[in-house]
JSON list of N, CA and C in Angstrom, two decimals:
[
{"chain": "U", "resi": 1018, "resn": "PRO", "atom": "N", "xyz": [0.93, -1.06, 0.02]},
{"chain": "U", "resi": 1018, "resn": "PRO", "atom": "CA", "xyz": [-0.03, -0.10, 0.00]},
{"chain": "U", "resi": 1018, "resn": "PRO", "atom": "C", "xyz": [1.12, 1.27, 0.13]},
{"chain": "U", "resi": 1019, "resn": "ASP", "atom": "N", "xyz": [0.29, 2.42, -0.50]},
{"chain": "U", "resi": 1019, "resn": "ASP", "atom": "CA", "xyz": [1.22, 3.75, -0.59]},
{"chain": "U", "resi": 1019, "resn": "ASP", "atom": "C", "xyz": [1.05, 4.47, 0.86]},
{"chain": "U", "resi": 1020, "resn": "ALA", "atom": "N", "xyz": [2.43, 4.89, 0.87]},
{"chain": "U", "resi": 1020, "resn": "ALA", "atom": "CA", "xyz": [2.57, 5.50, 2.46]},
{"chain": "U", "resi": 1020, "resn": "ALA", "atom": "C", "xyz": [1.47, 6.80, 2.39]},
{"chain": "U", "resi": 1021, "resn": "PRO", "atom": "N", "xyz": [1.01, 6.77, 3.94]},
{"chain": "U", "resi": 1021, "resn": "PRO", "atom": "CA", "xyz": [0.04, 8.28, 3.91]},
{"chain": "U", "resi": 1021, "resn": "PRO", "atom": "C", "xyz": [0.85, 9.58, 3.57]},
{"chain": "U", "resi": 1022, "resn": "GLU", "atom": "N", "xyz": [0.27, 10.57, 2.92]},
{"chain": "U", "resi": 1022, "resn": "GLU", "atom": "CA", "xyz": [0.92, 11.63, 2.61]},
{"chain": "U", "resi": 1022, "resn": "GLU", "atom": "C", "xyz": [1.37, 12.36, 3.95]},
{"chain": "U", "resi": 1023, "resn": "ILE", "atom": "N", "xyz": [2.27, 12.83, 3.90]},
{"chain": "U", "resi": 1023, "resn": "ILE", "atom": "CA", "xyz": [2.91, 13.88, 4.72]},
{"chain": "U", "resi": 1023, "resn": "ILE", "atom": "C", "xyz": [3.16, 15.26, 4.55]},
{"chain": "U", "resi": 1024, "resn": "LYS", "atom": "N", "xyz": [2.32, 15.95, 5.14]},
{"chain": "U", "resi": 1024, "resn": "LYS", "atom": "CA", "xyz": [2.05, 17.37, 4.81]},
{"chain": "U", "resi": 1024, "resn": "LYS", "atom": "C", "xyz": [2.97, 17.76, 5.66]},
{"chain": "U", "resi": 1025, "resn": "PRO", "atom": "N", "xyz": [3.79, 18.91, 4.77]},
{"chain": "U", "resi": 1025, "resn": "PRO", "atom": "CA", "xyz": [5.13, 19.84, 5.16]},
{"chain": "U", "resi": 1025, "resn": "PRO", "atom": "C", "xyz": [4.72, 20.64, 6.01]},
{"chain": "U", "resi": 1026, "resn": "PRO", "atom": "N", "xyz": [5.29, 21.04, 7.09]},
{"chain": "U", "resi": 1026, "resn": "PRO", "atom": "CA", "xyz": [5.15, 22.00, 7.84]},
{"chain": "U", "resi": 1026, "resn": "PRO", "atom": "C", "xyz": [5.18, 23.61, 7.62]},
{"chain": "U", "resi": 1027, "resn": "THR", "atom": "N", "xyz": [4.12, 24.40, 7.79]},
{"chain": "U", "resi": 1027, "resn": "THR", "atom": "CA", "xyz": [3.60, 25.63, 7.72]},
{"chain": "U", "resi": 1027, "resn": "THR", "atom": "C", "xyz": [3.73, 26.76, 8.91]},
{"chain": "U", "resi": 1028, "resn": "LEU", "atom": "N", "xyz": [3.87, 28.17, 8.18]},
{"chain": "U", "resi": 1028, "resn": "LEU", "atom": "CA", "xyz": [3.92, 28.89, 9.45]},
{"chain": "U", "resi": 1028, "resn": "LEU", "atom": "C", "xyz": [3.10, 28.56, 10.85]},
{"chain": "U", "resi": 1029, "resn": "ASP", "atom": "N", "xyz": [1.98, 28.30, 10.43]},
{"chain": "U", "resi": 1029, "resn": "ASP", "atom": "CA", "xyz": [0.83, 28.16, 11.35]},
{"chain": "U", "resi": 1029, "resn": "ASP", "atom": "C", "xyz": [1.09, 26.81, 12.43]},
{"chain": "U", "resi": 1030, "resn": "SER", "atom": "N", "xyz": [1.49, 25.83, 11.57]},
{"chain": "U", "resi": 1030, "resn": "SER", "atom": "CA", "xyz": [1.68, 24.39, 12.66]},
{"chain": "U", "resi": 1030, "resn": "SER", "atom": "C", "xyz": [3.35, 24.71, 13.34]},
{"chain": "U", "resi": 1031, "resn": "ILE", "atom": "N", "xyz": [3.93, 25.27, 12.71]},
{"chain": "U", "resi": 1031, "resn": "ILE", "atom": "CA", "xyz": [5.21, 25.46, 13.42]},
{"chain": "U", "resi": 1031, "resn": "ILE", "atom": "C", "xyz": [4.98, 26.23, 14.73]},
{"chain": "U", "resi": 1032, "resn": "GLY", "atom": "N", "xyz": [3.98, 27.53, 14.39]},
{"chain": "U", "resi": 1032, "resn": "GLY", "atom": "CA", "xyz": [3.90, 28.26, 15.79]},
{"chain": "U", "resi": 1032, "resn": "GLY", "atom": "C", "xyz": [2.72, 27.61, 16.64]},
{"chain": "U", "resi": 1033, "resn": "GLY", "atom": "N", "xyz": [1.81, 26.68, 16.30]},
{"chain": "U", "resi": 1033, "resn": "GLY", "atom": "CA", "xyz": [1.30, 25.77, 16.84]},
{"chain": "U", "resi": 1033, "resn": "GLY", "atom": "C", "xyz": [1.83, 24.84, 17.66]},
{"chain": "U", "resi": 1034, "resn": "MET", "atom": "N", "xyz": [3.07, 24.12, 17.26]},
{"chain": "U", "resi": 1034, "resn": "MET", "atom": "CA", "xyz": [3.84, 23.40, 18.14]},
{"chain": "U", "resi": 1034, "resn": "MET", "atom": "C", "xyz": [4.96, 23.97, 18.93]},
{"chain": "U", "resi": 1035, "resn": "LEU", "atom": "N", "xyz": [5.43, 25.13, 18.68]},
{"chain": "U", "resi": 1035, "resn": "LEU", "atom": "CA", "xyz": [6.64, 25.86, 19.53]},
{"chain": "U", "resi": 1035, "resn": "LEU", "atom": "C", "xyz": [6.38, 27.20, 20.05]},
{"chain": "U", "resi": 1036, "resn": "GLY", "atom": "N", "xyz": [5.05, 27.66, 19.51]},
{"chain": "U", "resi": 1036, "resn": "GLY", "atom": "CA", "xyz": [4.62, 29.07, 19.94]},
{"chain": "U", "resi": 1036, "resn": "GLY", "atom": "C", "xyz": [5.31, 30.08, 19.41]},
{"chain": "U", "resi": 1037, "resn": "ARG", "atom": "N", "xyz": [5.47, 31.15, 19.92]},
{"chain": "U", "resi": 1037, "resn": "ARG", "atom": "CA", "xyz": [5.87, 32.34, 19.45]},
{"chain": "U", "resi": 1037, "resn": "ARG", "atom": "C", "xyz": [7.45, 32.31, 19.51]},
{"chain": "U", "resi": 1038, "resn": "PRO", "atom": "N", "xyz": [7.77, 32.74, 18.15]},
{"chain": "U", "resi": 1038, "resn": "PRO", "atom": "CA", "xyz": [9.57, 32.43, 17.98]},
{"chain": "U", "resi": 1038, "resn": "PRO", "atom": "C", "xyz": [9.94, 33.72, 19.00]},
{"chain": "U", "resi": 1039, "resn": "THR", "atom": "N", "xyz": [11.36, 33.29, 19.12]},
{"chain": "U", "resi": 1039, "resn": "THR", "atom": "CA", "xyz": [12.34, 34.45, 20.09]},
{"chain": "U", "resi": 1039, "resn": "THR", "atom": "C", "xyz": [12.45, 35.51, 19.19]},
{"chain": "U", "resi": 1040, "resn": "GLU", "atom": "N", "xyz": [12.53, 35.45, 17.72]},
{"chain": "U", "resi": 1040, "resn": "GLU", "atom": "CA", "xyz": [12.66, 36.47, 16.88]},
{"chain": "U", "resi": 1040, "resn": "GLU", "atom": "C", "xyz": [11.87, 35.94, 15.51]},
{"chain": "U", "resi": 1041, "resn": "ARG", "atom": "N", "xyz": [11.56, 36.98, 14.85]},
{"chain": "U", "resi": 1041, "resn": "ARG", "atom": "CA", "xyz": [10.68, 36.75, 13.51]},
{"chain": "U", "resi": 1041, "resn": "ARG", "atom": "C", "xyz": [11.29, 37.93, 12.63]},
{"chain": "U", "resi": 1042, "resn": "THR", "atom": "N", "xyz": [11.77, 37.41, 11.58]},
{"chain": "U", "resi": 1042, "resn": "THR", "atom": "CA", "xyz": [12.30, 38.57, 10.34]},
{"chain": "U", "resi": 1042, "resn": "THR", "atom": "C", "xyz": [11.59, 38.58, 9.03]},
{"chain": "U", "resi": 1043, "resn": "GLN", "atom": "N", "xyz": [11.71, 39.13, 8.38]},
{"chain": "U", "resi": 1043, "resn": "GLN", "atom": "CA", "xyz": [11.25, 39.12, 6.69]},
{"chain": "U", "resi": 1043, "resn": "GLN", "atom": "C", "xyz": [12.44, 39.58, 5.97]},
{"chain": "U", "resi": 1044, "resn": "ARG", "atom": "N", "xyz": [12.98, 38.84, 4.77]},
{"chain": "U", "resi": 1044, "resn": "ARG", "atom": "CA", "xyz": [14.08, 39.21, 3.95]},
{"chain": "U", "resi": 1044, "resn": "ARG", "atom": "C", "xyz": [13.93, 38.93, 2.68]},
{"chain": "U", "resi": 1045, "resn": "ASP", "atom": "N", "xyz": [14.23, 39.28, 1.58]},
{"chain": "U", "resi": 1045, "resn": "ASP", "atom": "CA", "xyz": [14.05, 38.78, 0.40]},
{"chain": "U", "resi": 1045, "resn": "ASP", "atom": "C", "xyz": [13.04, 37.94, 0.07]},
{"chain": "U", "resi": 1046, "resn": "GLY", "atom": "N", "xyz": [11.78, 38.29, 0.62]},
{"chain": "U", "resi": 1046, "resn": "GLY", "atom": "CA", "xyz": [10.92, 37.11, 0.43]},
{"chain": "U", "resi": 1046, "resn": "GLY", "atom": "C", "xyz": [10.75, 36.16, 0.99]},
{"chain": "U", "resi": 1047, "resn": "LEU", "atom": "N", "xyz": [11.30, 35.94, 2.29]},
{"chain": "U", "resi": 1047, "resn": "LEU", "atom": "CA", "xyz": [11.14, 35.05, 3.01]},
{"chain": "U", "resi": 1047, "resn": "LEU", "atom": "C", "xyz": [10.70, 35.27, 4.44]},
{"chain": "U", "resi": 1048, "resn": "ASP", "atom": "N", "xyz": [9.82, 34.49, 5.24]},
{"chain": "U", "resi": 1048, "resn": "ASP", "atom": "CA", "xyz": [9.76, 34.64, 6.82]},
{"chain": "U", "resi": 1048, "resn": "ASP", "atom": "C", "xyz": [10.60, 33.79, 7.44]},
{"chain": "U", "resi": 1049, "resn": "ILE", "atom": "N", "xyz": [11.42, 34.03, 8.18]},
{"chain": "U", "resi": 1049, "resn": "ILE", "atom": "CA", "xyz": [12.49, 33.59, 9.48]},
{"chain": "U", "resi": 1049, "resn": "ILE", "atom": "C", "xyz": [12.10, 33.83, 10.67]},
{"chain": "U", "resi": 1050, "resn": "LEU", "atom": "N", "xyz": [11.56, 32.37, 11.20]},
{"chain": "U", "resi": 1050, "resn": "LEU", "atom": "CA", "xyz": [11.54, 32.09, 12.68]},
{"chain": "U", "resi": 1050, "resn": "LEU", "atom": "C", "xyz": [12.51, 31.42, 13.30]},
{"chain": "U", "resi": 1051, "resn": "ARG", "atom": "N", "xyz": [12.89, 32.28, 14.27]},
{"chain": "U", "resi": 1051, "resn": "ARG", "atom": "CA", "xyz": [14.18, 31.84, 15.20]},
{"chain": "U", "resi": 1051, "resn": "ARG", "atom": "C", "xyz": [13.63, 31.52, 16.57]},
{"chain": "U", "resi": 1052, "resn": "TYR", "atom": "N", "xyz": [13.95, 30.34, 17.13]},
{"chain": "U", "resi": 1052, "resn": "TYR", "atom": "CA", "xyz": [13.35, 29.70, 18.14]},
{"chain": "U", "resi": 1052, "resn": "TYR", "atom": "C", "xyz": [14.89, 29.56, 19.24]},
{"chain": "U", "resi": 1053, "resn": "ARG", "atom": "N", "xyz": [14.89, 30.07, 20.50]},
{"chain": "U", "resi": 1053, "resn": "ARG", "atom": "CA", "xyz": [16.11, 29.94, 20.88]},
{"chain": "U", "resi": 1053, "resn": "ARG", "atom": "C", "xyz": [15.88, 28.82, 22.27]},
{"chain": "U", "resi": 1054, "resn": "TYR", "atom": "N", "xyz": [16.41, 28.15, 22.64]},
{"chain": "U", "resi": 1054, "resn": "TYR", "atom": "CA", "xyz": [15.98, 27.52, 24.12]},
{"chain": "U", "resi": 1054, "resn": "TYR", "atom": "C", "xyz": [17.03, 27.43, 24.92]},
{"chain": "U", "resi": 1055, "resn": "ARG", "atom": "N", "xyz": [17.09, 28.11, 26.07]},
{"chain": "U", "resi": 1055, "resn": "ARG", "atom": "CA", "xyz": [18.28, 28.13, 27.02]},
{"chain": "U", "resi": 1055, "resn": "ARG", "atom": "C", "xyz": [17.90, 26.82, 28.33]},
{"chain": "U", "resi": 1056, "resn": "PRO", "atom": "N", "xyz": [18.80, 26.18, 28.58]},
{"chain": "U", "resi": 1056, "resn": "PRO", "atom": "CA", "xyz": [18.85, 25.14, 29.49]},
{"chain": "U", "resi": 1056, "resn": "PRO", "atom": "C", "xyz": [18.36, 25.79, 30.87]},
{"chain": "U", "resi": 1057, "resn": "VAL", "atom": "N", "xyz": [17.29, 24.87, 31.81]},
{"chain": "U", "resi": 1057, "resn": "VAL", "atom": "CA", "xyz": [17.25, 25.23, 32.82]},
{"chain": "U", "resi": 1057, "resn": "VAL", "atom": "C", "xyz": [17.60, 24.46, 33.88]},
{"chain": "U", "resi": 1058, "resn": "THR", "atom": "N", "xyz": [18.79, 24.49, 33.82]},
{"chain": "U", "resi": 1058, "resn": "THR", "atom": "CA", "xyz": [19.77, 23.63, 34.87]},
{"chain": "U", "resi": 1058, "resn": "THR", "atom": "C", "xyz": [21.13, 24.19, 35.29]},
{"chain": "U", "resi": 1059, "resn": "ARG", "atom": "N", "xyz": [21.39, 23.73, 36.39]},
{"chain": "U", "resi": 1059, "resn": "ARG", "atom": "CA", "xyz": [22.80, 23.88, 37.01]},
{"chain": "U", "resi": 1059, "resn": "ARG", "atom": "C", "xyz": [23.74, 23.66, 35.93]},
{"chain": "U", "resi": 1060, "resn": "GLU", "atom": "N", "xyz": [23.61, 22.57, 35.55]},
{"chain": "U", "resi": 1060, "resn": "GLU", "atom": "CA", "xyz": [24.86, 22.07, 34.80]},
{"chain": "U", "resi": 1060, "resn": "GLU", "atom": "C", "xyz": [25.65, 22.84, 34.01]},
{"chain": "U", "resi": 1061, "resn": "LYS", "atom": "N", "xyz": [26.85, 23.42, 34.32]},
{"chain": "U", "resi": 1061, "resn": "LYS", "atom": "CA", "xyz": [27.77, 24.50, 33.61]},
{"chain": "U", "resi": 1061, "resn": "LYS", "atom": "C", "xyz": [27.65, 24.07, 32.04]},
{"chain": "U", "resi": 1062, "resn": "LYS", "atom": "N", "xyz": [28.00, 23.03, 31.59]},
{"chain": "U", "resi": 1062, "resn": "LYS", "atom": "CA", "xyz": [28.34, 22.50, 30.47]},
{"chain": "U", "resi": 1062, "resn": "LYS", "atom": "C", "xyz": [27.10, 22.27, 29.34]},
{"chain": "U", "resi": 1063, "resn": "ALA", "atom": "N", "xyz": [25.82, 22.79, 29.77]},
{"chain": "U", "resi": 1063, "resn": "ALA", "atom": "CA", "xyz": [24.40, 22.72, 29.05]},
{"chain": "U", "resi": 1063, "resn": "ALA", "atom": "C", "xyz": [24.52, 23.87, 28.55]},
{"chain": "U", "resi": 1064, "resn": "LYS", "atom": "N", "xyz": [24.32, 23.83, 27.15]},
{"chain": "U", "resi": 1064, "resn": "LYS", "atom": "CA", "xyz": [24.17, 25.04, 26.00]},
{"chain": "U", "resi": 1064, "resn": "LYS", "atom": "C", "xyz": [23.21, 24.81, 25.43]},
{"chain": "U", "resi": 1065, "resn": "PRO", "atom": "N", "xyz": [22.71, 26.14, 24.68]},
{"chain": "U", "resi": 1065, "resn": "PRO", "atom": "CA", "xyz": [21.57, 26.65, 24.33]},
{"chain": "U", "resi": 1065, "resn": "PRO", "atom": "C", "xyz": [21.27, 25.67, 23.02]},
{"chain": "U", "resi": 1066, "resn": "LEU", "atom": "N", "xyz": [19.91, 25.54, 22.19]},
{"chain": "U", "resi": 1066, "resn": "LEU", "atom": "CA", "xyz": [19.54, 25.04, 21.18]},
{"chain": "U", "resi": 1066, "resn": "LEU", "atom": "C", "xyz": [19.03, 26.06, 20.55]},
{"chain": "U", "resi": 1067, "resn": "ASP", "atom": "N", "xyz": [19.30, 26.54, 19.22]},
{"chain": "U", "resi": 1067, "resn": "ASP", "atom": "CA", "xyz": [18.95, 27.58, 18.19]},
{"chain": "U", "resi": 1067, "resn": "ASP", "atom": "C", "xyz": [18.44, 27.09, 17.15]},
{"chain": "U", "resi": 1068, "resn": "VAL", "atom": "N", "xyz": [17.07, 26.90, 16.80]},
{"chain": "U", "resi": 1068, "resn": "VAL", "atom": "CA", "xyz": [16.46, 26.48, 15.62]},
{"chain": "U", "resi": 1068, "resn": "VAL", "atom": "C", "xyz": [15.73, 27.62, 15.05]},
{"chain": "U", "resi": 1069, "resn": "THR", "atom": "N", "xyz": [16.19, 27.51, 13.30]},
{"chain": "U", "resi": 1069, "resn": "THR", "atom": "CA", "xyz": [15.95, 28.71, 12.59]},
{"chain": "U", "resi": 1069, "resn": "THR", "atom": "C", "xyz": [14.86, 27.79, 11.20]},
{"chain": "U", "resi": 1070, "resn": "PHE", "atom": "N", "xyz": [13.62, 28.24, 10.94]},
{"chain": "U", "resi": 1070, "resn": "PHE", "atom": "CA", "xyz": [13.09, 28.02, 10.21]},
{"chain": "U", "resi": 1070, "resn": "PHE", "atom": "C", "xyz": [12.83, 29.00, 9.22]},
{"chain": "U", "resi": 1071, "resn": "THR", "atom": "N", "xyz": [13.10, 28.62, 7.92]},
{"chain": "U", "resi": 1071, "resn": "THR", "atom": "CA", "xyz": [12.93, 29.64, 6.46]},
{"chain": "U", "resi": 1071, "resn": "THR", "atom": "C", "xyz": [11.68, 29.37, 5.75]},
{"chain": "U", "resi": 1072, "resn": "PHE", "atom": "N", "xyz": [10.85, 29.96, 5.78]},
{"chain": "U", "resi": 1072, "resn": "PHE", "atom": "CA", "xyz": [9.53, 30.05, 4.73]},
{"chain": "U", "resi": 1072, "resn": "PHE", "atom": "C", "xyz": [9.54, 31.04, 3.61]},
{"chain": "U", "resi": 1073, "resn": "ASP", "atom": "N", "xyz": [9.47, 30.26, 2.35]},
{"chain": "U", "resi": 1073, "resn": "ASP", "atom": "CA", "xyz": [8.68, 31.40, 1.56]},
{"chain": "U", "resi": 1073, "resn": "ASP", "atom": "C", "xyz": [7.46, 32.08, 1.71]},
{"chain": "U", "resi": 1074, "resn": "ALA", "atom": "N", "xyz": [7.69, 33.72, 1.44]},
{"chain": "U", "resi": 1074, "resn": "ALA", "atom": "CA", "xyz": [6.54, 34.33, 2.27]},
{"chain": "U", "resi": 1074, "resn": "ALA", "atom": "C", "xyz": [5.44, 34.27, 1.48]},
{"chain": "U", "resi": 1075, "resn": "ALA", "atom": "N", "xyz": [5.50, 33.98, -0.10]},
{"chain": "U", "resi": 1075, "resn": "ALA", "atom": "CA", "xyz": [4.41, 33.96, -0.79]},
{"chain": "U", "resi": 1075, "resn": "ALA", "atom": "C", "xyz": [3.55, 32.46, -0.81]},
{"chain": "U", "resi": 1076, "resn": "SER", "atom": "N", "xyz": [4.42, 31.50, -0.57]},
{"chain": "U", "resi": 1076, "resn": "SER", "atom": "CA", "xyz": [3.47, 30.20, -0.67]},
{"chain": "U", "resi": 1076, "resn": "SER", "atom": "C", "xyz": [3.64, 29.59, 0.53]},
{"chain": "U", "resi": 1077, "resn": "GLY", "atom": "N", "xyz": [4.26, 30.14, 1.66]},
{"chain": "U", "resi": 1077, "resn": "GLY", "atom": "CA", "xyz": [4.27, 29.47, 3.17]},
{"chain": "U", "resi": 1077, "resn": "GLY", "atom": "C", "xyz": [5.25, 28.12, 3.11]},
{"chain": "U", "resi": 1078, "resn": "ARG", "atom": "N", "xyz": [5.82, 27.96, 2.25]},
{"chain": "U", "resi": 1078, "resn": "ARG", "atom": "CA", "xyz": [6.42, 26.54, 2.02]},
{"chain": "U", "resi": 1078, "resn": "ARG", "atom": "C", "xyz": [7.73, 26.70, 2.78]},
{"chain": "U", "resi": 1079, "resn": "LEU", "atom": "N", "xyz": [7.98, 25.67, 3.65]},
{"chain": "U", "resi": 1079, "resn": "LEU", "atom": "CA", "xyz": [9.37, 25.71, 4.47]},
{"chain": "U", "resi": 1079, "resn": "LEU", "atom": "C", "xyz": [10.50, 25.54, 3.36]},
{"chain": "U", "resi": 1080, "resn": "GLN", "atom": "N", "xyz": [11.49, 26.16, 3.79]},
{"chain": "U", "resi": 1080, "resn": "GLN", "atom": "CA", "xyz": [12.77, 26.13, 2.55]},
{"chain": "U", "resi": 1080, "resn": "GLN", "atom": "C", "xyz": [13.75, 25.68, 3.28]},
{"chain": "U", "resi": 1081, "resn": "LEU", "atom": "N", "xyz": [14.07, 25.99, 4.47]},
{"chain": "U", "resi": 1081, "resn": "LEU", "atom": "CA", "xyz": [14.96, 25.67, 5.24]},
{"chain": "U", "resi": 1081, "resn": "LEU", "atom": "C", "xyz": [14.87, 25.35, 6.71]},
{"chain": "U", "resi": 1082, "resn": "LEU", "atom": "N", "xyz": [15.57, 24.14, 7.21]},
{"chain": "U", "resi": 1082, "resn": "LEU", "atom": "CA", "xyz": [15.81, 24.19, 8.85]},
{"chain": "U", "resi": 1082, "resn": "LEU", "atom": "C", "xyz": [17.07, 24.16, 9.02]},
{"chain": "U", "resi": 1083, "resn": "VAL", "atom": "N", "xyz": [17.30, 24.78, 10.18]},
{"chain": "U", "resi": 1083, "resn": "VAL", "atom": "CA", "xyz": [18.86, 24.92, 10.53]},
{"chain": "U", "resi": 1083, "resn": "VAL", "atom": "C", "xyz": [18.91, 25.10, 11.95]},
{"chain": "U", "resi": 1084, "resn": "ALA", "atom": "N", "xyz": [19.39, 23.88, 12.77]},
{"chain": "U", "resi": 1084, "resn": "ALA", "atom": "CA", "xyz": [19.35, 23.71, 14.16]},
{"chain": "U", "resi": 1084, "resn": "ALA", "atom": "C", "xyz": [20.87, 23.51, 14.29]},
{"chain": "U", "resi": 1085, "resn": "GLN", "atom": "N", "xyz": [21.11, 24.59, 15.34]},
{"chain": "U", "resi": 1085, "resn": "GLN", "atom": "CA", "xyz": [22.41, 24.91, 16.28]},
{"chain": "U", "resi": 1085, "resn": "GLN", "atom": "C", "xyz": [22.24, 24.05, 17.30]},
{"chain": "U", "resi": 1086, "resn": "LEU", "atom": "N", "xyz": [23.07, 22.80, 17.48]},
{"chain": "U", "resi": 1086, "resn": "LEU", "atom": "CA", "xyz": [23.01, 21.84, 18.47]},
{"chain": "U", "resi": 1086, "resn": "LEU", "atom": "C", "xyz": [24.39, 21.94, 19.57]},
{"chain": "U", "resi": 1087, "resn": "PRO", "atom": "N", "xyz": [24.55, 21.66, 20.85]},
{"chain": "U", "resi": 1087, "resn": "PRO", "atom": "CA", "xyz": [25.57, 21.61, 21.46]},
{"chain": "U", "resi": 1087, "resn": "PRO", "atom": "C", "xyz": [26.67, 20.69, 20.43]},
{"chain": "U", "resi": 1088, "resn": "THR", "atom": "N", "xyz": [26.23, 20.00, 20.11]},
{"chain": "U", "resi": 1088, "resn": "THR", "atom": "CA", "xyz": [27.12, 18.67, 19.44]},
{"chain": "U", "resi": 1088, "resn": "THR", "atom": "C", "xyz": [27.17, 19.16, 17.95]},
{"chain": "U", "resi": 1089, "resn": "GLY", "atom": "N", "xyz": [26.75, 20.12, 17.24]},
{"chain": "U", "resi": 1089, "resn": "GLY", "atom": "CA", "xyz": [26.85, 20.53, 15.69]},
{"chain": "U", "resi": 1089, "resn": "GLY", "atom": "C", "xyz": [25.56, 20.93, 15.23]},
{"chain": "U", "resi": 1090, "resn": "THR", "atom": "N", "xyz": [25.78, 21.11, 13.88]},
{"chain": "U", "resi": 1090, "resn": "THR", "atom": "CA", "xyz": [24.68, 22.10, 13.29]},
{"chain": "U", "resi": 1090, "resn": "THR", "atom": "C", "xyz": [23.71, 20.84, 12.17]},
{"chain": "U", "resi": 1091, "resn": "VAL", "atom": "N", "xyz": [22.63, 20.86, 12.11]},
{"chain": "U", "resi": 1091, "resn": "VAL", "atom": "CA", "xyz": [21.69, 20.31, 11.07]},
{"chain": "U", "resi": 1091, "resn": "VAL", "atom": "C", "xyz": [21.30, 21.25, 10.49]},
{"chain": "U", "resi": 1092, "resn": "ASN", "atom": "N", "xyz": [21.51, 20.92, 9.03]},
{"chain": "U", "resi": 1092, "resn": "ASN", "atom": "CA", "xyz": [20.88, 21.51, 7.93]},
{"chain": "U", "resi": 1092, "resn": "ASN", "atom": "C", "xyz": [20.03, 20.76, 7.16]},
{"chain": "U", "resi": 1093, "resn": "PHE", "atom": "N", "xyz": [18.83, 21.52, 6.93]},
{"chain": "U", "resi": 1093, "resn": "PHE", "atom": "CA", "xyz": [17.75, 20.55, 6.25]},
{"chain": "U", "resi": 1093, "resn": "PHE", "atom": "C", "xyz": [17.04, 21.23, 5.38]},
{"chain": "U", "resi": 1094, "resn": "ARG", "atom": "N", "xyz": [17.26, 21.36, 3.99]},
{"chain": "U", "resi": 1094, "resn": "ARG", "atom": "CA", "xyz": [16.86, 22.02, 2.82]},
{"chain": "U", "resi": 1094, "resn": "ARG", "atom": "C", "xyz": [15.83, 20.97, 2.30]},
{"chain": "U", "resi": 1095, "resn": "VAL", "atom": "N", "xyz": [14.46, 21.81, 2.39]},
{"chain": "U", "resi": 1095, "resn": "VAL", "atom": "CA", "xyz": [13.34, 21.21, 1.80]},
{"chain": "U", "resi": 1095, "resn": "VAL", "atom": "C", "xyz": [13.19, 21.57, 0.00]},
{"chain": "U", "resi": 1096, "resn": "THR", "atom": "N", "xyz": [13.01, 20.28, -0.41]},
{"chain": "U", "resi": 1096, "resn": "THR", "atom": "CA", "xyz": [12.79, 20.64, -1.73]},
{"chain": "U", "resi": 1096, "resn": "THR", "atom": "C", "xyz": [11.15, 20.04, -2.25]},
{"chain": "U", "resi": 1097, "resn": "PRO", "atom": "N", "xyz": [10.38, 20.57, -2.97]},
{"chain": "U", "resi": 1097, "resn": "PRO", "atom": "CA", "xyz": [9.23, 20.38, -3.57]},
{"chain": "U", "resi": 1097, "resn": "PRO", "atom": "C", "xyz": [8.79, 19.17, -3.96]},
{"chain": "U", "resi": 1098, "resn": "ALA", "atom": "N", "xyz": [7.81, 18.28, -3.52]},
{"chain": "U", "resi": 1098, "resn": "ALA", "atom": "CA", "xyz": [7.85, 16.97, -4.04]},
{"chain": "U", "resi": 1098, "resn": "ALA", "atom": "C", "xyz": [7.79, 16.78, -5.23]},
{"chain": "U", "resi": 1099, "resn": "ALA", "atom": "N", "xyz": [8.54, 15.69, -5.89]},
{"chain": "U", "resi": 1099, "resn": "ALA", "atom": "CA", "xyz": [8.55, 15.50, -7.18]},
{"chain": "U", "resi": 1099, "resn": "ALA", "atom": "C", "xyz": [6.94, 15.03, -7.83]},
{"chain": "U", "resi": 1100, "resn": "LYS", "atom": "N", "xyz": [6.54, 15.67, -8.80]},
{"chain": "U", "resi": 1100, "resn": "LYS", "atom": "CA", "xyz": [5.02, 15.41, -9.46]},
{"chain": "U", "resi": 1100, "resn": "LYS", "atom": "C", "xyz": [4.98, 14.06, -9.90]},
{"chain": "U", "resi": 1101, "resn": "ARG", "atom": "N", "xyz": [3.83, 13.29, -9.27]},
{"chain": "U", "resi": 1101, "resn": "ARG", "atom": "CA", "xyz": [3.66, 12.06, -9.95]},
{"chain": "U", "resi": 1101, "resn": "ARG", "atom": "C", "xyz": [2.98, 11.64, -11.46]}
]
């Protein structure tokens, strides 16, 4: 059987999951949402997480997800699905 279609995230769905972004900017036809999470711990080695979602302002499609983690950076570029 065919796998169920997975809908790409939208500005609204990201906001619904993560709440208000730490920073929101618009540049060159893109909406950029930045979320920064600081650890709430006494652990001195704990570091923040910084996640940025970049959406095309006209279509609302997610273009890029960049997550800066304590152990490295995840870059995830989203391309439109191929037409069948």
